[in-house]
mmCIF file of C-alpha atoms in Angstrom:
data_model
loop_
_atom_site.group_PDB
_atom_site.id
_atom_site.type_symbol
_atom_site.label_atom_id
_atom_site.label_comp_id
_atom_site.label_asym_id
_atom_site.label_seq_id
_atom_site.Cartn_x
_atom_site.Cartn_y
_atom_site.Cartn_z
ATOM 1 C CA UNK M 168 73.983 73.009 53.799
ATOM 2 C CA UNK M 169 74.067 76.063 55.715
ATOM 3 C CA UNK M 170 76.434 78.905 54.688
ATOM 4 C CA UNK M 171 77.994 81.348 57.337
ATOM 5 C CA UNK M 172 78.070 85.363 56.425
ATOM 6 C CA UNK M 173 81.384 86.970 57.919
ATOM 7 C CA UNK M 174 82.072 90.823 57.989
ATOM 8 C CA UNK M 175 84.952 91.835 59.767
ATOM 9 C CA UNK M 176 84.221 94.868 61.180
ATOM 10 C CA UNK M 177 87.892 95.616 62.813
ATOM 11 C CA UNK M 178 90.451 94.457 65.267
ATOM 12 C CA UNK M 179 88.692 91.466 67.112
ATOM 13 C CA UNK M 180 84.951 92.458 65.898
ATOM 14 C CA UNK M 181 82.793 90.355 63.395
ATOM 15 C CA UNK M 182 79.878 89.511 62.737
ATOM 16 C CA UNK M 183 78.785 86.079 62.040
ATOM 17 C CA UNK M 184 75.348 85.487 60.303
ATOM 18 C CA UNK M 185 74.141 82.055 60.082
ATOM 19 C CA UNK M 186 70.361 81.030 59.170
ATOM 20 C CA UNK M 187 68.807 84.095 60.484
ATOM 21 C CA UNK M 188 71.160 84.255 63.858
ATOM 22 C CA UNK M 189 73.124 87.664 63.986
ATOM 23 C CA UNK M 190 76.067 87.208 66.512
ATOM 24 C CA UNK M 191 78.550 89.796 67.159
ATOM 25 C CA UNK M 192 82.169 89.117 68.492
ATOM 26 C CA UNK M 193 84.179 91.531 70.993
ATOM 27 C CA UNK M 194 82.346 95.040 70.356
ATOM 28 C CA UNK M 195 84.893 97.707 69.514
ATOM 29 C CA UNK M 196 83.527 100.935 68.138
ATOM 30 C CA UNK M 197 85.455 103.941 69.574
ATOM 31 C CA UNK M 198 86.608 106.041 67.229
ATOM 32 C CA UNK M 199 90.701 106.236 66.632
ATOM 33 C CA UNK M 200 93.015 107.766 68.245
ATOM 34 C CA UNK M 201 92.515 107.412 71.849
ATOM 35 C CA UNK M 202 95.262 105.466 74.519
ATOM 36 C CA UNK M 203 93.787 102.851 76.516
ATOM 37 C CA UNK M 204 95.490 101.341 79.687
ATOM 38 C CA UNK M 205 95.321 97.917 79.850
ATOM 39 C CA UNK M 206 96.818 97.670 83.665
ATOM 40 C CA UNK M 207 100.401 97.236 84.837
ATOM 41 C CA UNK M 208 102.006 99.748 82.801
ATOM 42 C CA UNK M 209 100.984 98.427 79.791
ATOM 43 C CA UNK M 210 98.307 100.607 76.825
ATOM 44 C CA UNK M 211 97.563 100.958 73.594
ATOM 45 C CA UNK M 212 96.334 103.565 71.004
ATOM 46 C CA UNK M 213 93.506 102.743 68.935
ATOM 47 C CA UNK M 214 94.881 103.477 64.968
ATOM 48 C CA UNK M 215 91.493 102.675 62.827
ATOM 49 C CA UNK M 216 88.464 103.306 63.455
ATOM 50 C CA UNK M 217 85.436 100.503 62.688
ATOM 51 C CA UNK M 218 84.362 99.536 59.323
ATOM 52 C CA UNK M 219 80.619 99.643 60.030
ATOM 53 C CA UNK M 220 79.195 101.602 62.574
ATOM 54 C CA UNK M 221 76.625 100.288 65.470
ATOM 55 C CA UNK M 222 73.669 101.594 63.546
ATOM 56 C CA UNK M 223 75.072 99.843 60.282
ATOM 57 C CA UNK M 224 75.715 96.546 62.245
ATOM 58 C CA UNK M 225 71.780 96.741 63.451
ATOM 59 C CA UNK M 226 69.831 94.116 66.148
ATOM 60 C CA UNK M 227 72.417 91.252 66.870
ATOM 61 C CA UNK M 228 70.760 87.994 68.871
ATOM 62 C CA UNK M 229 74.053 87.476 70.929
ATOM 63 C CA UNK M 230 77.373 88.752 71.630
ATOM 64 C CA UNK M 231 80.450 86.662 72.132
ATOM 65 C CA UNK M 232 82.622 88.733 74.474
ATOM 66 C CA UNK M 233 86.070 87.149 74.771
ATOM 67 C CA UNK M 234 86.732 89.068 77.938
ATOM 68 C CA UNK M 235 85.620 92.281 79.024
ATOM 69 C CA UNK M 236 88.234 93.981 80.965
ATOM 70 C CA UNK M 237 90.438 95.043 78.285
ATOM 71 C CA UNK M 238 89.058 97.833 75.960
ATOM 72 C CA UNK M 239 90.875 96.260 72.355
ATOM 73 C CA UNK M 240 87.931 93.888 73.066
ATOM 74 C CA UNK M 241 85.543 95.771 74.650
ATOM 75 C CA UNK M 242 85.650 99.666 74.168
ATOM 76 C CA UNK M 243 83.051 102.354 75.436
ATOM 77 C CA UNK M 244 81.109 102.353 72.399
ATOM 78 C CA UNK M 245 80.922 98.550 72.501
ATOM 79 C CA UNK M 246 80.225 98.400 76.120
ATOM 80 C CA UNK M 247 77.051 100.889 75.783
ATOM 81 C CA UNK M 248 75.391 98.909 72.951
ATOM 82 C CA UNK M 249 75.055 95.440 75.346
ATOM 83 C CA UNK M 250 72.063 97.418 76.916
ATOM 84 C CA UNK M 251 70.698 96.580 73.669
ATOM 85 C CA UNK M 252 71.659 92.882 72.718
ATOM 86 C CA UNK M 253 69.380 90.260 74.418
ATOM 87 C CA UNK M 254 72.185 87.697 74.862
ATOM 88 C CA UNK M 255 75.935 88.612 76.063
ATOM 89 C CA UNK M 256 77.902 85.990 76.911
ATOM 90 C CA UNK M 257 81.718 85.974 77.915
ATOM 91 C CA UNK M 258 83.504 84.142 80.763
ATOM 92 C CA UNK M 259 82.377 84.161 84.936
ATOM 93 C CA UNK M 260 84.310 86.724 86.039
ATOM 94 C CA UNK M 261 83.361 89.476 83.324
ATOM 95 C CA UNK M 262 79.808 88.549 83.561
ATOM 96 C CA UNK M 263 79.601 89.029 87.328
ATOM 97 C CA UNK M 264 81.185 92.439 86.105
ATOM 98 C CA UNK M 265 78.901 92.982 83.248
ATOM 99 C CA UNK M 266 75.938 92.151 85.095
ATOM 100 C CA UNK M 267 72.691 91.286 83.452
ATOM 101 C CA UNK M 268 72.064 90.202 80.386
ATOM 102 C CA UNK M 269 75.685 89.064 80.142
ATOM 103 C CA UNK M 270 75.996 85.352 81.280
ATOM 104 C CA UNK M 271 79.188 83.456 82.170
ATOM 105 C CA UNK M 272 80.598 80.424 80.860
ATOM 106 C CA UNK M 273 83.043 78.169 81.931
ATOM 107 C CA UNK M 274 85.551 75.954 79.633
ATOM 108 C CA UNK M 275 83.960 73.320 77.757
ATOM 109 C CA UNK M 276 80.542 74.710 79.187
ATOM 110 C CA UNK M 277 77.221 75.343 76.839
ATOM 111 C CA UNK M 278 74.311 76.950 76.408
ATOM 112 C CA UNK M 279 71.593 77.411 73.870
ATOM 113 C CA UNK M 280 70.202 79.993 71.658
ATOM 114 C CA UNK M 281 66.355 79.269 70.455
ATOM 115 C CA UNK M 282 63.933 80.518 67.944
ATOM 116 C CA UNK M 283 61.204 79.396 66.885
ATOM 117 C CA UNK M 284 62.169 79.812 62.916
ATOM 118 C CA UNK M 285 65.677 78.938 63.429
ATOM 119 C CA UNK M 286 68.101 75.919 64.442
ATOM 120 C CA UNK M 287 68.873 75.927 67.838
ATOM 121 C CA UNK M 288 72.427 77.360 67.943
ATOM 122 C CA UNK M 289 74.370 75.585 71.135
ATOM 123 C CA UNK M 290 77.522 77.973 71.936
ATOM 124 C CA UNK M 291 80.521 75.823 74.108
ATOM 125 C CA UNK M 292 83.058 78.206 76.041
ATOM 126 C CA UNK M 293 86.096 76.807 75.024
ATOM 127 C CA UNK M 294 89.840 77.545 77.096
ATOM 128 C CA UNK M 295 92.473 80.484 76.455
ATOM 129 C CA UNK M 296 95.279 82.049 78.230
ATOM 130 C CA UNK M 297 96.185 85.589 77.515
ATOM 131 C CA UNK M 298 99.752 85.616 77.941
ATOM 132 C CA UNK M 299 102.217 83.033 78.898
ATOM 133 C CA UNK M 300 101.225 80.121 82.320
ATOM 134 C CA UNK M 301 100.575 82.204 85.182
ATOM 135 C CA UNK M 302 98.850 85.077 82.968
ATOM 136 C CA UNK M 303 95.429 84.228 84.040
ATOM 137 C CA UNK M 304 96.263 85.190 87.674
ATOM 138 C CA UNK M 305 97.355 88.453 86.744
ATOM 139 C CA UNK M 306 95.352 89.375 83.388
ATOM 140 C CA UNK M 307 92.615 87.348 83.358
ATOM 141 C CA UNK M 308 90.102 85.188 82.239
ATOM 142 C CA UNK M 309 89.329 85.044 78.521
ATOM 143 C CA UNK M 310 87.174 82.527 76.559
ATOM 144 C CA UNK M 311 86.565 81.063 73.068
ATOM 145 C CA UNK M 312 83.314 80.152 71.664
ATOM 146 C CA UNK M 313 82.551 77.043 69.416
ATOM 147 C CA UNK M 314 79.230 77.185 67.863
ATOM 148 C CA UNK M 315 77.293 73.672 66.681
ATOM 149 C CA UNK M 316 73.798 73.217 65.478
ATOM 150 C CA UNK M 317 71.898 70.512 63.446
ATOM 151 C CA UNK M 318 72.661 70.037 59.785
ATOM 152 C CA UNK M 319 76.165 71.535 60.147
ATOM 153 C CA UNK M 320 78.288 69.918 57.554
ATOM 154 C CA UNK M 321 82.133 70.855 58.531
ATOM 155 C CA UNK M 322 82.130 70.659 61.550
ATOM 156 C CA UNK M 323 82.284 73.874 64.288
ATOM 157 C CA UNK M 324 82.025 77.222 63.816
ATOM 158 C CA UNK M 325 84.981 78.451 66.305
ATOM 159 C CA UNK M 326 86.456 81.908 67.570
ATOM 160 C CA UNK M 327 89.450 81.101 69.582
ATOM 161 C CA UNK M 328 89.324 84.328 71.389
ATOM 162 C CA UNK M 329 92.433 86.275 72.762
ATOM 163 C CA UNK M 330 94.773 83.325 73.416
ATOM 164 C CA UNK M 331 98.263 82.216 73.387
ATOM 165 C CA UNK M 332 98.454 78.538 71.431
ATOM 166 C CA UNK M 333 98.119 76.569 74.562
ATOM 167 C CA UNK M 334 98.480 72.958 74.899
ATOM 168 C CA UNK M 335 94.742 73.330 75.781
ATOM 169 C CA UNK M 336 93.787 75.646 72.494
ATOM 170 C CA UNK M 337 96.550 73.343 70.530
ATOM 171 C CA UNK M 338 94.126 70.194 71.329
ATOM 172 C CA UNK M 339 90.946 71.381 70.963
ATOM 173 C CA UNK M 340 90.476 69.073 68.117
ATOM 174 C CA UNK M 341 90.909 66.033 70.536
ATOM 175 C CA UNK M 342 87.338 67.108 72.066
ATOM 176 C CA UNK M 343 86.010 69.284 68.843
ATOM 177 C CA UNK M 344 85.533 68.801 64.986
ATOM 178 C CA UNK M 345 86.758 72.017 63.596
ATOM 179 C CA UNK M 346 85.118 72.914 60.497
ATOM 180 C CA UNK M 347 85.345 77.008 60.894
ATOM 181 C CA UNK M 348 87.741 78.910 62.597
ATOM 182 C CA UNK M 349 87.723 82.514 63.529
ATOM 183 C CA UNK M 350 91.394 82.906 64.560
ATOM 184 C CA UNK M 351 92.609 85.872 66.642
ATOM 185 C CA UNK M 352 96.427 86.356 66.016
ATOM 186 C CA UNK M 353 98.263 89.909 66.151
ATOM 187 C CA UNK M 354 100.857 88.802 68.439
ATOM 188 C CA UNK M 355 100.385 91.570 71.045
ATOM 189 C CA UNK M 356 103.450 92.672 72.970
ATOM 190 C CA UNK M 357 104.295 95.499 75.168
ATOM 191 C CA UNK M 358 107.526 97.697 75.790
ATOM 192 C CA UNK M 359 106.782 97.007 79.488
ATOM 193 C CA UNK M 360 107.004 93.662 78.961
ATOM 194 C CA UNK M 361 109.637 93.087 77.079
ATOM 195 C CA UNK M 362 109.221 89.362 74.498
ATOM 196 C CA UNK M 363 105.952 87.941 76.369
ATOM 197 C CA UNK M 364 103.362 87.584 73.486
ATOM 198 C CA UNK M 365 99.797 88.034 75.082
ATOM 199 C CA UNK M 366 98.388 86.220 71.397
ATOM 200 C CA UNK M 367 98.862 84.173 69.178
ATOM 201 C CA UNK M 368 100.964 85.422 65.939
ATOM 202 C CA UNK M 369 100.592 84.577 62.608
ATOM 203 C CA UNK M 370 103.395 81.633 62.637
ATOM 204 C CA UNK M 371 101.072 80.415 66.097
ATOM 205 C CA UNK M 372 98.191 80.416 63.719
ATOM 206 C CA UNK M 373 99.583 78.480 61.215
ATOM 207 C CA UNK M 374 100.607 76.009 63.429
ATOM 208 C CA UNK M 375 97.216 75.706 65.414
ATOM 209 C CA UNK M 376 95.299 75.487 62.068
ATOM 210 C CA UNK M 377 97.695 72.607 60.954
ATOM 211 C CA UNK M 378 96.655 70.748 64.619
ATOM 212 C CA UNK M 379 93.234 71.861 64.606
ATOM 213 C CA UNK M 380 92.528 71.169 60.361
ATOM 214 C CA UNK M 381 89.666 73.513 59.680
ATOM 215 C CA UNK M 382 88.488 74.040 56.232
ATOM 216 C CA UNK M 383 88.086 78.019 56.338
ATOM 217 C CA UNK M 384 90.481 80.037 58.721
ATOM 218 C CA UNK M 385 89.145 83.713 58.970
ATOM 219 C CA UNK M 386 92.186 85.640 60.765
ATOM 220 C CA UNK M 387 90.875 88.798 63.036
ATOM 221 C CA UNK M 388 92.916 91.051 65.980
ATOM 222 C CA UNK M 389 95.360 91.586 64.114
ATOM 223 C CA UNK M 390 95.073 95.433 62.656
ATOM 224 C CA UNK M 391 93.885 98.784 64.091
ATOM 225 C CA UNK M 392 96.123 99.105 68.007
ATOM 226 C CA UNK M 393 99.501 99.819 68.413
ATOM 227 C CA UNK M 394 99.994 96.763 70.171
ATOM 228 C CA UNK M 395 99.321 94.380 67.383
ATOM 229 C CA UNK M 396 102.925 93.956 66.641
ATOM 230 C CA UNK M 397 102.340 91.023 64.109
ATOM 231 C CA UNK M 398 100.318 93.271 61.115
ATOM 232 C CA UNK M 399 103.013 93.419 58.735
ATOM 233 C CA UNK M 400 102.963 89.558 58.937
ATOM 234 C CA UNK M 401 99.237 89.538 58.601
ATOM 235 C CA UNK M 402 99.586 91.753 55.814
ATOM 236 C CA UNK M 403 101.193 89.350 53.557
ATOM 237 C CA UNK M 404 98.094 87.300 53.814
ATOM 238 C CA UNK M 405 99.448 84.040 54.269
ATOM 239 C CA UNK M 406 97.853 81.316 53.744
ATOM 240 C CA UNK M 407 96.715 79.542 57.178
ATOM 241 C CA UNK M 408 94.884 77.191 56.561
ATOM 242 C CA UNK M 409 96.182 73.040 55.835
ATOM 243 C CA UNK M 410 95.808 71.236 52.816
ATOM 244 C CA UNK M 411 92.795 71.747 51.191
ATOM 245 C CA UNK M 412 92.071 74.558 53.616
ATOM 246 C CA UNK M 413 90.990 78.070 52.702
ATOM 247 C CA UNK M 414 92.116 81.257 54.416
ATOM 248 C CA UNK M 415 89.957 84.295 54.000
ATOM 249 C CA UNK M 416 91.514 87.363 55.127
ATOM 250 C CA UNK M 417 88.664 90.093 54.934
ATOM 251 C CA UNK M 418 88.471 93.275 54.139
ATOM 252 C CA UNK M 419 87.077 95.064 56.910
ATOM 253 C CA UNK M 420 83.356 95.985 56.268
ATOM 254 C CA UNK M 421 83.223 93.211 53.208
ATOM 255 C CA UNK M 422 81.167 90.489 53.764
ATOM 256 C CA UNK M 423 82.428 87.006 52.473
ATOM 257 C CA UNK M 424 80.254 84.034 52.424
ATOM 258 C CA UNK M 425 81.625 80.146 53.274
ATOM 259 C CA UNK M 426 80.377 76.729 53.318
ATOM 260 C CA UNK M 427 79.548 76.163 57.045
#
């Protein structure tokens, strides 16, 4: 049985460690207190800082880069240390943006990561929308990443992403056994505008989980920007997770260990 090593480092960064892999999810490592624009009138200010540092985190094999065009995801710390990571991957558009090493995946598309003392990891894009139908014309693309390798014993290991709860994301499970879940909520909204949620809040989580039934939720993007306008939800600490599910909200730069 393998078990899965999660330290939320802040906002929508993690980092998953899994028989010897090191993966890294949406690098974000600018200090606080800085306004980012995110395009058409909309920004954000940056209110905590990361719980680990990039020398703390160390050598990562990959990064899973949601999307790369919005700096909650992808700030200018973040974005220097790819020059350092041997695998970046993250959806077609951003890679073309990224250049090498990054490589772009399409929904339900896969690749592989080998080593020779290690289970090959096989990483499947899986769909989002950032905002409500029509968003991805204007915002974006953004991707999710399921992760599956032999002798798994729940299932997936999956990080939805940024994402509204789709009828796509809400289905997953029709095409993907959900064991792990690595769920970004904060249910980001702007002034500019006005109710549109851009992802998923904690009452979307709750109801994805219950569609999806994974057996550990682990619930990130949802502290640290001004646009996270679902943290006082998240910090009740609800439970997420169905029957006979776990949720694990972690403390930022706390490891916690679960069955994988």
């Amino acid at each position: 049985m393998s078990a899965l090593t999660f330290t939320h480092i802040g906002g929508p960064t993690a980092l998953l460690e899994v028989d010897g892999w090191r993966l890294l999810t949406d690098p974000t490592f600018d200090a606080p207190g800085r306004t980012y624009g995110f395009g058409w009138g909309t920004s954000s200010r940056k209110t905590t800082g990361p719980a680990l540092s990039v020398e703390e985190v160390g050598a990562v094999d990959a990064v899973l880069l949601s999307h790369d065009h919005h700096a909650d995801n992808l700030d200018d710390a973040g974005r220097a240390m790819l020059a350092d990571v041997p695998t970046v991957l993250t959806t077609v558009p951003g890679a073309r943006r990224l250049g090498a090493p990054a490589q772009g995946l399409r929904p339900w598309e896969a690749t592989t990561l080998t080593h020779p003392d290690r289970p090959t990891l096989t990483v499947t894009a899986t769909p989002g929308r950032h905002g409500p139908v029509g968003a991805r014309a204007v915002i974006g693309a953004v991707t999710g990443f399921a992760l599956t390798w032999e002798g798994q014993e729940h299932g997936a290991v999956w990080v939805t992403g940024d994402t509204t709860l789709t009828s796509e994301v809400r289905h997953l499970a029709d095409k993907l056994s959900v064991g792990t879940v690595v769920v970004h909520l904060g249910g980001v909204r702007f002034p500019t505008t006005g109710p549109i949620r851009f992802t998923m809040t904690v009452a979307d989580g709750r109801d994805l989980c219950r569609a999806v039934r994974p057996s550990t939720v682990l619930p990130v993007h949802h502290e640290g920007w001004s646009h996270f306008l679902d943290s006082a939800a998240a910090l009740e600490r609800p439970e997420l997770a169905p029957d006979g599910g776990t949720t694990v909200w972690a403390d930022p730069g706390s490891p916690v260990t679960v069955e994988v």
